[in-house]
Coordinates of C-alpha atoms and ligand atoms in Angstrom, one line a residue:
X265 CA -16.6 38.9 102.3
X266 CA -19.1 36.4 101.0
X267 CA -20.6 36.6 97.6
X268 CA -23.7 38.9 97.3
X269 CA -26.8 38.5 95.3
X270 CA -26.0 40.6 92.2
X271 CA -28.8 42.3 90.3
X272 CA -26.6 44.6 88.3
X273 CA -27.7 45.5 84.8
X274 CA -24.3 45.1 83.3
X275 CA -21.5 44.1 83.6
X276 CA -23.5 41.5 85.6
X277 CA -23.4 38.4 87.6
X278 CA -21.5 35.4 86.2
X279 CA -22.2 31.8 87.3
X280 CA -20.2 31.0 90.4
X281 CA -19.0 27.7 89.0
X282 CA -17.6 29.5 85.9
X283 CA -15.7 31.9 88.2
X284 CA -14.4 29.0 90.3
X285 CA -13.2 27.1 87.2
X286 CA -11.5 30.2 85.8
X287 CA -9.9 30.7 89.2
X288 CA -8.7 27.0 89.3
X289 CA -7.2 27.3 85.8
X290 CA -5.7 30.8 86.2
X291 CA -2.1 29.6 86.7
X292 CA -2.2 26.5 84.5
X293 CA -4.8 26.2 81.8
X294 CA -5.1 22.7 80.2
X295 CA -1.6 21.7 81.2
X296 CA 0.0 24.7 79.4
X297 CA 1.7 26.0 82.6
X298 CA 0.2 29.4 81.8
X299 CA -3.1 31.1 81.9
X300 CA -5.3 31.2 78.8
X301 CA -4.8 35.0 78.6
X302 CA -1.0 34.5 78.4
X303 CA -1.1 32.3 75.3
X304 CA -1.0 33.2 71.6
X305 CA -4.4 33.3 69.9
X306 CA -2.8 31.6 66.9
X307 CA -1.4 28.7 68.9
X308 CA -3.0 25.3 68.7
X309 CA -4.5 25.3 72.3
X310 CA -6.4 28.5 71.8
X311 CA -7.5 27.7 68.2
X312 CA -8.9 24.4 69.6
X313 CA -10.7 26.3 72.3
X314 CA -12.3 28.7 69.8
X315 CA -13.4 25.7 67.6
X316 CA -14.9 24.0 70.7
X317 CA -16.8 27.2 71.7
X318 CA -18.2 27.4 68.2
X319 CA -19.4 23.8 68.4
X320 CA -20.9 24.4 71.9
X321 CA -22.8 27.5 70.8
X322 CA -24.1 25.6 67.7
X323 CA -25.3 22.9 70.0
X324 CA -26.8 25.2 72.6
X325 CA -28.9 27.2 70.1
X326 CA -29.2 24.7 67.2
X327 CA -27.4 27.1 64.9
X328 CA -27.2 25.8 61.3
X329 CA -24.1 25.8 59.2
X330 CA -25.3 28.7 57.0
X331 CA -24.7 31.0 59.9
X332 CA -21.2 32.2 61.0
X333 CA -20.4 32.8 64.7
X334 CA -18.1 35.7 65.3
X335 CA -16.4 37.0 68.5
X336 CA -15.8 40.7 68.0
X337 CA -14.7 43.8 70.0
X338 CA -16.1 47.3 70.3
X339 CA -19.2 46.5 72.4
X340 CA -22.7 46.4 71.0
X341 CA -22.4 50.2 70.5
X342 CA -19.7 50.0 67.9
X343 CA -21.8 47.5 66.0
X344 CA -24.7 50.0 65.9
X345 CA -22.5 51.7 63.3
X346 CA -20.7 48.7 61.8
X347 CA -23.9 46.8 60.9
X348 CA -25.1 49.5 58.5
X349 CA -21.5 49.7 57.1
X350 CA -21.7 46.0 56.3
X351 CA -25.3 45.5 55.3
X352 CA -26.2 48.8 53.5
X353 CA -24.8 50.4 50.3
X354 CA -24.6 54.2 49.8
X355 CA -28.2 55.4 49.4
X356 CA -29.9 52.4 51.0
X357 CA -32.3 52.8 53.8
X358 CA -33.0 50.6 56.8
X359 CA -36.0 50.3 59.0
X360 CA -35.7 50.6 62.8
X361 CA -38.2 49.8 65.6
X362 CA -37.6 52.1 68.5
X363 CA -38.8 50.6 71.9
X364 CA -36.4 52.3 74.4
X365 CA -33.0 53.8 75.0
X366 CA -30.9 51.2 73.2
X367 CA -32.9 50.9 70.0
X368 CA -33.0 54.7 69.8
X369 CA -29.3 54.8 70.2
X370 CA -28.8 52.1 67.5
X371 CA -30.9 54.2 65.1
X372 CA -28.8 57.4 65.8
X373 CA -25.4 55.7 65.5
X374 CA -26.5 54.1 62.2
X375 CA -27.6 57.4 60.7
X376 CA -24.2 58.4 59.2
X377 CA -24.1 55.1 57.2
X378 CA -27.7 54.4 56.1
X379 CA -31.0 56.3 55.7
X380 CA -32.6 55.4 58.9
X381 CA -36.4 55.1 58.8
X382 CA -37.9 54.9 62.3
X383 CA -41.0 52.8 61.3
X384 CA -42.5 52.7 64.8
X385 CA -41.6 54.2 68.2
X386 CA -43.1 53.9 71.6
X387 CA -41.3 57.1 72.8
X388 CA -44.7 58.8 73.1
X389 CA -45.7 56.3 75.8
X390 CA -42.4 56.9 77.6
X391 CA -41.4 53.4 76.3
X392 CA -44.0 51.6 78.5
X393 CA -45.5 49.8 75.5
X394 CA -44.2 48.1 72.4
X395 CA -44.1 49.9 69.1
X396 CA -46.4 48.4 66.5
X397 CA -44.7 48.0 63.1
X398 CA -46.6 48.9 60.0
X399 CA -45.5 50.2 56.6
X400 CA -42.3 48.2 56.6
X401 CA -40.1 48.8 53.5
X402 CA -39.8 45.7 51.3
X403 CA -36.6 47.2 49.9
X404 CA -35.0 48.0 53.2
X405 CA -31.4 46.8 53.6
X406 CA -32.6 45.3 56.9
X407 CA -35.0 45.7 59.8
X408 CA -33.4 46.4 63.2
X409 CA -35.0 46.0 66.6
X410 CA -34.0 45.4 70.2
X411 CA -35.9 42.4 71.7
X412 CA -35.2 43.5 75.3
X413 CA -34.7 47.0 76.4
X414 CA -32.4 46.9 79.4
X415 CA -33.1 50.3 80.8
X416 CA -36.8 50.7 80.1
X417 CA -37.6 47.1 81.1
X418 CA -39.7 46.2 78.0
X419 CA -39.4 43.1 75.9
X420 CA -41.0 41.8 72.8
X421 CA -42.6 38.4 73.4
X422 CA -43.0 37.8 69.6
X423 CA -40.4 38.2 66.9
X424 CA -41.5 41.0 64.5
X425 CA -42.2 39.8 60.9
X426 CA -39.9 41.4 58.4
X427 CA -41.0 41.7 54.8
X428 CA -39.9 38.9 52.5
X429 CA -36.2 39.1 51.7
X430 CA -35.5 41.8 54.4
X431 CA -33.1 40.4 57.0
X432 CA -34.1 40.9 60.6
X433 CA -31.3 42.3 62.8
X434 CA -31.6 42.0 66.6
X435 CA -29.5 43.6 69.4
X436 CA -29.8 40.7 71.9
X437 CA -27.3 42.2 74.4
X438 CA -29.6 41.7 77.3
X439 CA -31.5 38.6 76.4
X440 CA -29.2 36.4 74.4
X441 CA -29.6 32.7 75.3
X442 CA -32.1 33.5 78.0
X443 CA -34.7 31.3 76.3
X444 CA -35.0 29.1 73.1
X445 CA -33.8 31.0 70.0
X446 CA -35.0 30.3 66.5
X447 CA -32.0 31.8 64.7
X448 CA -33.5 31.0 61.2
X449 CA -35.9 34.0 61.8
X450 CA -32.9 36.4 61.8
X451 CA -30.3 37.6 59.4
X452 CA -28.0 38.8 62.2
X453 CA -28.0 38.6 65.9
X454 CA -25.5 40.4 68.1
X455 CA -24.9 40.8 71.8
X456 CA -22.4 42.5 74.1
X457 CA -21.5 39.6 76.4
X458 CA -21.6 41.4 79.7
X459 CA -25.2 40.8 80.5
X460 CA -26.1 37.2 79.9
X461 CA -22.9 35.6 78.5
X462 CA -19.6 36.7 80.0
X463 CA -17.5 39.7 80.8
X464 CA -17.4 43.0 78.9
X465 CA -15.2 43.5 75.9
X466 CA -16.6 40.7 73.7
X467 CA -19.5 40.8 71.3
X468 CA -21.1 37.6 70.0
X469 CA -22.4 37.9 66.5
X470 CA -24.4 35.2 64.6
X471 CA -24.7 36.2 61.0
X472 CA -26.3 34.4 58.0
X473 CA -23.4 33.8 55.6
X474 CA -25.1 35.2 52.5
X475 CA -25.1 38.6 54.2
X476 CA -21.3 38.5 54.3
X477 CA -21.2 38.8 50.6
X478 CA -23.1 42.0 50.3
X479 CA -21.2 44.6 48.3
X480 CA -21.7 47.8 50.3
X481 CA -18.9 50.4 50.4
X482 CA -15.1 50.6 50.6
X483 CA -13.8 50.2 54.1
X484 CA -10.9 48.8 56.0
X485 CA -10.8 45.1 56.3
X486 CA -10.9 45.3 60.1
X487 CA -14.5 46.6 59.8
X488 CA -15.7 43.9 57.5
X489 CA -17.6 41.0 59.0
X490 CA -16.6 39.0 56.0
X491 CA -13.0 39.6 56.8
X492 CA -13.6 38.4 60.4
X493 CA -15.5 35.4 59.3
X494 CA -12.7 34.4 56.8
X495 CA -10.1 34.6 59.7
X496 CA -12.2 33.0 62.5
X497 CA -12.6 36.3 64.3
X498 CA -8.8 36.7 64.5
X499 CA -8.0 39.5 62.1
X500 CA -6.2 41.0 65.0
X501 CA -5.6 40.0 68.6
X502 CA -9.0 39.1 70.0
X503 CA -10.1 39.4 73.7
X504 CA -9.0 35.8 74.4
X505 CA -9.9 36.0 78.1
X506 CA -13.4 37.2 77.5
X507 CA -13.9 34.6 74.7
X508 CA -12.7 31.9 77.1
X509 CA -15.1 33.1 79.9
X510 CA -18.0 33.3 77.5
X511 CA -17.1 29.7 76.4
X512 CA -17.3 28.5 80.0
X513 CA -20.6 30.2 80.4
X514 CA -22.0 28.4 77.3
X515 CA -20.8 25.1 78.7
X516 CA -22.6 26.0 82.0
X517 CA -25.8 26.8 80.0
X518 CA -25.6 23.3 78.4
X519 CA -25.1 21.7 81.8
X520 CA -28.2 23.6 83.1
X521 CA -30.3 21.7 80.5
X522 CA -30.0 24.2 77.6
X523 CA -32.1 27.1 76.5
X524 CA -35.5 25.5 77.2
X525 CA -34.6 24.8 80.9
X526 CA -32.9 28.2 81.4
X527 CA -35.9 29.9 79.7
X528 CA -38.3 28.2 82.1
X529 CA -36.2 29.3 85.1
X530 CA -36.0 32.9 83.8
X531 CA -39.8 33.0 83.4
X532 CA -40.3 31.7 87.0
X533 CA -37.9 34.3 88.4
X534 CA -39.6 37.3 86.7
X535 CA -43.0 36.0 87.5
X536 CA -42.2 35.8 91.2
X537 CA -40.9 39.4 91.3
X538 CA -43.8 40.9 89.3
X539 CA -46.3 39.0 91.4
X540 CA -44.7 40.5 94.5
X541 CA -44.8 44.0 93.0
X542 CA -48.4 43.7 91.8
X543 CA -49.5 42.2 95.2
X544 CA -48.0 44.9 97.3
X545 CA -51.1 47.1 97.4
X546 CA -49.3 49.9 95.6
X547 CA -46.3 49.9 97.9
X548 CA -44.2 48.9 94.9
X549 CA -45.2 49.7 91.3
X550 CA -44.2 48.7 87.8
X551 CA -45.6 51.0 85.1
X552 CA -44.8 48.9 82.1
X553 CA -47.7 47.6 80.0
X554 CA -48.1 44.0 81.3
X555 CA -47.7 42.5 77.7
X556 CA -44.4 44.4 77.3
X557 CA -42.8 43.5 80.7
X558 CA -39.2 42.3 80.5
X559 CA -38.2 39.0 82.0
X560 CA -34.6 40.2 82.3
X561 CA -34.8 43.8 83.7
X562 CA -37.6 44.4 86.2
X563 CA -38.1 48.1 86.9
X564 CA -40.0 49.2 90.0
X565 CA -40.7 52.3 92.0
X566 CA -41.5 52.6 95.7
X567 CA -44.8 54.5 96.4
X568 CA -42.7 57.3 97.9
X569 CA -39.4 58.1 96.2
X570 CA -38.2 59.5 99.6
X571 CA -37.7 55.9 100.7
X572 CA -35.4 55.0 97.7
X573 CA -32.1 55.8 99.5
X574 CA -33.1 53.7 102.5
X575 CA -34.3 50.8 100.3
X576 CA -30.9 50.8 98.6
X577 CA -29.0 51.1 101.9
X578 CA -30.9 48.3 103.6
X579 CA -30.9 46.0 100.6
X580 CA -27.1 46.3 100.3
X581 CA -26.8 45.6 104.0
X582 CA -28.9 42.5 103.4
X583 CA -26.4 41.3 100.8
X584 CA -28.0 42.5 97.5
X585 CA -26.3 44.9 95.0
X586 CA -27.1 46.5 91.8
X587 CA -30.8 47.5 92.5
X588 CA -30.5 51.2 91.8
X589 CA -32.5 52.1 88.7
X590 CA -30.9 53.8 85.6
X591 CA -30.2 57.5 86.2
X592 CA -32.6 58.4 83.4
X593 CA -35.5 56.8 85.1
X594 CA -34.7 56.6 88.8
X595 CA -36.4 54.1 91.1
X596 CA -35.2 50.5 91.2
X597 CA -34.2 47.9 88.6
X598 CA -33.5 44.2 89.3
X599 CA -31.7 42.5 86.4
X600 CA -32.5 38.7 86.4
X601 CA -30.0 37.4 83.8
X602 CA -29.1 33.7 83.4
X603 CA -26.6 33.7 86.2
X604 CA -29.0 35.1 88.8
X605 CA -30.5 32.1 90.6
X606 CA -34.1 31.8 91.8
X607 CA -32.6 31.9 95.4
X608 CA -31.5 35.5 94.7
X609 CA -35.0 36.5 93.6
X610 CA -36.5 34.7 96.7
X611 CA -34.2 36.7 98.9
X612 CA -35.1 39.9 97.1
X613 CA -38.9 39.5 97.4
X614 CA -38.6 38.5 101.1
X615 CA -36.6 41.7 101.7
X616 CA -39.2 43.7 99.8
X617 CA -42.1 42.4 101.9
X618 CA -40.1 42.9 105.1
X619 CA -39.2 46.5 104.1
X620 CA -42.8 47.3 103.2
X621 CA -43.9 46.1 106.7
X622 CA -41.2 48.0 108.6
X623 CA -41.7 51.3 106.6
X624 CA -45.4 51.1 106.0
Ligands
LIG797 C1 -25.8 47.2 77.4 C2 -26.4 47.3 76.1 C3 -25.8 47.9 75.0 C4 -24.5 48.5 75.1 O1 -23.5 47.6 75.1 P1 -21.9 48.0 75.1 O2 -21.2 46.7 75.0 O3 -21.6 48.9 76.3 O4 -21.7 48.8 73.8 C5 -26.5 47.9 73.8 N1 -27.7 47.3 73.7 C6 -28.4 46.8 74.7 C7 -29.7 46.1 74.5 C8 -27.7 46.7 76.0 O5 -28.4 46.1 77.0

């Protein structure tokens, strides 16, 4: 079977050249006579690879030396809990902006470890708008937000301003490296790799080093980001295969021209799809406030939900997968992450126009 156009929300499409390189190196990686996943993480070849990936990420996103880059496990969800463990002491509070499913979950999972203050929420608008932050606490341990909400299809186009001295923490699981990133605006950025960066099972974290020194609470070393930073993310056996694939994807991003080029491409992809939806005379509909529309996850509904099953069946027959919307919201969702080419979006909009004509 040929490769399909993959619009899955996550795990999601990887660049074909990355998969081909991984395939070519599967039996013999860098002359080792073994796959990278069969080698010790403490051996020189893998240690060198880890250092190389660190350098590539620093180059890709212009990350300064006062930030550590960690490769962790547990998914973004585990870090919803581990972030307050590391950044907040007993009795501290932290501010949360709630703009959809994932930021809501982040706030709930943090609650056993920090006094969570939801300072703004767009739940009352069914998450079709962005929450407006006011009354931020200048003594908060941190301010947390989710720049792109994968399920609700809403995205912040501006970085919220945290009060002086309050580190901004961002869950970038579904928008990491999809456009230029000014890391100096953040105290901590984290992302499950499986949307924009690689396979599941790896979390990339970029953390300002002074935050590693916060005295918070007693906990096992395996939970301490400082412990991971001291040991180059190798306190225990890391997901070497996922780390390697994320590294290949970072190299691919550099070859594409870096974040400015990929950002331009992502903007054009989303614009084409939204233009098609808005220009369909109501056949397709996206209910998100225009200023809050996500470039990464485009939600849409057909004018008649009775056509949903047919739309999915025919789109799959036309070589497109992953278009079924999240079960909470129904309808459709096209995820347009880095590895989804413009050709895929062109194929999708051609299919949508054709479908609307045939089932008018
Ligand atoms: C997918 C996703 C998560 C959950 O990631 P896991 O790795 O499954 O824990 C969290 N936040 C956002 C924004 C996501 O898109």
